[in-house]
XYZ file of C-alpha atoms in Angstrom:
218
model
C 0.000 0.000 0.000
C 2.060 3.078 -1.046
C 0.910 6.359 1.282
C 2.321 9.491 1.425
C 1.139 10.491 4.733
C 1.304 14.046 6.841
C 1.279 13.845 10.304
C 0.056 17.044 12.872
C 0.284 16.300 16.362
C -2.149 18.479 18.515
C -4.598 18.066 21.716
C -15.204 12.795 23.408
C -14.367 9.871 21.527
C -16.592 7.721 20.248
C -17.193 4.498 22.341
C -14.916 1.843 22.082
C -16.606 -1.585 20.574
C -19.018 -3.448 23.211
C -17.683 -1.936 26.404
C -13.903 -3.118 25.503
C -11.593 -0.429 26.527
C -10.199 1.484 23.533
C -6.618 0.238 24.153
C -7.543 -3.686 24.059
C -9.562 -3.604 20.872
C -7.762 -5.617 18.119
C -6.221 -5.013 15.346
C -9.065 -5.679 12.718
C -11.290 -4.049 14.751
C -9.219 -0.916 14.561
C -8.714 -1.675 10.489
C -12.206 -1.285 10.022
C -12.809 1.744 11.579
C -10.169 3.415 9.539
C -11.530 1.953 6.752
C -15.048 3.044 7.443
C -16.434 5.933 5.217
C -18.788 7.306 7.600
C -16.272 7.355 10.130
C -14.049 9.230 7.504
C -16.542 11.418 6.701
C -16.675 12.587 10.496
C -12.862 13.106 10.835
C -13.196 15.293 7.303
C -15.922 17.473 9.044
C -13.690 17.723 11.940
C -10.459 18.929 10.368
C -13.076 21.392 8.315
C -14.704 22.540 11.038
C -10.910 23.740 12.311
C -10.192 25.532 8.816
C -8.552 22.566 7.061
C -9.333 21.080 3.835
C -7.904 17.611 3.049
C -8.660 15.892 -0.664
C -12.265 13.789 -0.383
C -10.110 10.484 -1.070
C -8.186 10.911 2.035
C -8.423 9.069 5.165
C -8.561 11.396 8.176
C -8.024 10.466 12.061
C -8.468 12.868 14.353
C -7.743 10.725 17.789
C -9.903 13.518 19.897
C -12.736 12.201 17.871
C -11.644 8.414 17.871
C -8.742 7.023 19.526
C -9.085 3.461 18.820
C -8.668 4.402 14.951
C -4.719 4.491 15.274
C -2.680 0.832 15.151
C -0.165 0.872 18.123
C 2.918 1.130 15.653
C 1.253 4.694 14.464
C 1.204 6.256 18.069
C 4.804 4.973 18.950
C 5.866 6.979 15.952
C 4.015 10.307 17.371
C 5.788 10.209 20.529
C 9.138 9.774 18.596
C 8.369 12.693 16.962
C 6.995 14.494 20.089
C 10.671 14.249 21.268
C 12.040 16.089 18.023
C 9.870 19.030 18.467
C 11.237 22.415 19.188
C 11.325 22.615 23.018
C 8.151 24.808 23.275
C 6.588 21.812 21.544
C 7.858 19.253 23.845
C 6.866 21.496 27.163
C 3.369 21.827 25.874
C 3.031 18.258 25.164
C 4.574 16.805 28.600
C 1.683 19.272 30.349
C -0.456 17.828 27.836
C 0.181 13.829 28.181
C 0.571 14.725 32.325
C -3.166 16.040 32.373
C -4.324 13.245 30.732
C -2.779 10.903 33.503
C 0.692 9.933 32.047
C 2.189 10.221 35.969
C -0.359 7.512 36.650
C 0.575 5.013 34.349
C 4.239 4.797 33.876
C 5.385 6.696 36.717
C 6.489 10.313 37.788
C 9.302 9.931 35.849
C 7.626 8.987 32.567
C 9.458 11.391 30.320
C 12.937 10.980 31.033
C 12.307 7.340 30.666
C 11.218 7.147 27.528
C 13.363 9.787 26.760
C 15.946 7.642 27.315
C 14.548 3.897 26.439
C 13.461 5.488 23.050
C 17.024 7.366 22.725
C 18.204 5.421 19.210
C 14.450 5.836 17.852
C 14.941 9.521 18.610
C 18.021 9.694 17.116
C 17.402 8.411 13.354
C 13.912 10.311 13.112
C 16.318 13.532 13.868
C 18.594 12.499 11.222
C 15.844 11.847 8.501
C 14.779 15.071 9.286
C 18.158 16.743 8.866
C 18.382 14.692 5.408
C 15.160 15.782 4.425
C 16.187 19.828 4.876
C 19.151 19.355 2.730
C 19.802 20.690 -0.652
C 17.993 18.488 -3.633
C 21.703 17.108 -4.417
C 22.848 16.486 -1.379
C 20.065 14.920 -0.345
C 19.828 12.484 -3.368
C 23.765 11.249 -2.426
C 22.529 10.815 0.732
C 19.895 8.473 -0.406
C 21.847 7.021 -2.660
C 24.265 5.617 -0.747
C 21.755 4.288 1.692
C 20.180 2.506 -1.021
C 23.264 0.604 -2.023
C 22.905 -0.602 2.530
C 19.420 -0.504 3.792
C 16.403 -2.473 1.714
C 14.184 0.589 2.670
C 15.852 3.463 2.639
C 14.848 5.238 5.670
C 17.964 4.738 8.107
C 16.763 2.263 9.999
C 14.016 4.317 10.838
C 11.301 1.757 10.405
C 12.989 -0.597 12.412
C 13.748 1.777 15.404
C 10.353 2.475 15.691
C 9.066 -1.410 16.469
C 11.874 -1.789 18.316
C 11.020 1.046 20.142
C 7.836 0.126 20.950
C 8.867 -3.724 21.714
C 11.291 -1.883 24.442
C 8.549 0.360 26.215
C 6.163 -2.647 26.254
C 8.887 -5.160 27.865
C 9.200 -2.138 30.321
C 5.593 -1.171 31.149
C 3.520 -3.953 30.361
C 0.041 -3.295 28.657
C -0.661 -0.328 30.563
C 1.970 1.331 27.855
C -1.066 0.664 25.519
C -3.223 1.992 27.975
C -0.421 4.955 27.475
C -0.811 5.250 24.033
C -4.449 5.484 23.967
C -5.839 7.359 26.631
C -2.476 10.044 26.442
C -1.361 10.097 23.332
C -4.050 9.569 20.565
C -6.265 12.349 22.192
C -4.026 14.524 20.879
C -3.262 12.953 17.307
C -4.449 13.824 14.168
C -3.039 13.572 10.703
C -4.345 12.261 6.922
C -3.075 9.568 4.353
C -3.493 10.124 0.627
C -2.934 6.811 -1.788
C -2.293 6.395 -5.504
C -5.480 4.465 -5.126
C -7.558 6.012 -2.934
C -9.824 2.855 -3.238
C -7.123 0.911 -0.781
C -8.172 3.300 1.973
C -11.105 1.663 2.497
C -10.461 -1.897 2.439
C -9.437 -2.829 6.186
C -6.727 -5.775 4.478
C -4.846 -2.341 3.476
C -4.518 -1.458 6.752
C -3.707 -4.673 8.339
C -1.242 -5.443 5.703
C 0.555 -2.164 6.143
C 0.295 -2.401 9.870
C 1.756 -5.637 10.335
C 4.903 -4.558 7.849
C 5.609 -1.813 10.260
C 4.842 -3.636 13.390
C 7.740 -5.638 12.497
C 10.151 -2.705 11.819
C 9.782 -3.355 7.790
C 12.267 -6.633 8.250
């Protein structure tokens, strides 16, 4: 499934399916509510309703609206990037993710920690970012020479992140997931466009792309 996808992270839901909290539901359960059209159409409204128009063919998640939309693998990467903000950014989302109960769940010390257990995931993001601000040519040797090392091309990036996640979960248990869904999707939204928009709404798409970067694109 090829996706370019745009990612704004910001700061109710709807309910999670038959009572299960939103951070247990499975994985196809969570495919086919991205995959849903009429859920779409109420993330579309949403981002409209805030002054931003994304293409009809889009898929839209705003995780204020729905936080059981995002796979696990897709918050990890938010809180990567979190830690790569400027550091306004990254004061205003540590009061954030401490209101909504962070402290509780993995600890006073919460940020440092995964400051620190996330440190290599951290790192690479930064780099691609650096890569990415480069000058067309320099940036194409760049990429070139990871090509001729690394099957996908993103330094490792891919990997870092399920690793990443793999780490946090060894260290917290599920209540990471609890984490990631009751701190960190609430304030989560971003869109996916596709060559063939069609793929957006088949929950296989989803599953299929989900499960290649749950396992760190290896």
């Amino acid at each position: 499934m090829r996706v370019l996808l745009m990612a704004i992270i910001l700061g109710t839901s709807l309910p999670a399916a038959a009572g299960v909290p939103v951070w247990k539901l499975d994985v196809r359960e969570r495919a086919e509510r991205r995959a849903d059209p009429v859920r779409n159409a109420r993330h579309h409204a949403a981002f409209a309703a805030r002054g931003q128009w994304i293409e009809v063919g889009n898929s839209v998640v705003d995780g204020s609206l729905d936080p059981g939309i995002f796979a696990p693998i897709e918050l990890m990467d938010q809180v990567i990037l979190v830690f790569n903000a400027d550091p306004d950014r990254r004061q205003k989302f540590r009061r954030e993710w401490t209101a909504r109960g962070a402290p509780e769940l993995l600890g006073n010390d919460f940020w440092n920690r995964l400051h620190v257990m996330l440190g290599p995931a951290i790192a690479i993001e930064r780099e691609n970012r650096r890569v990415g601000a480069l000058p067309p040519a320099e940036r194409d040797e760049v990429m070139q020479s990871r090509a001729a090392h690394q099957p996908f091309n993103d330094g490792g990036e891919c990997a870092a992140r399920a690793d990443a996640l793999a780490a946090a979960r060894a260290a917290w248990g599920e209540v990471f997931d609890r984490f990631l869904y009751e701190v960190v999707a609430p304030g989560v939204r971003f869109w996916t466009s596709c060559s063939d928009p069609a793929l957006l709404t088949r929950p296989e798409s989803w599953l299929d792309k989900w499960e290649e970067m749950g396992k760190g694109c290896r």
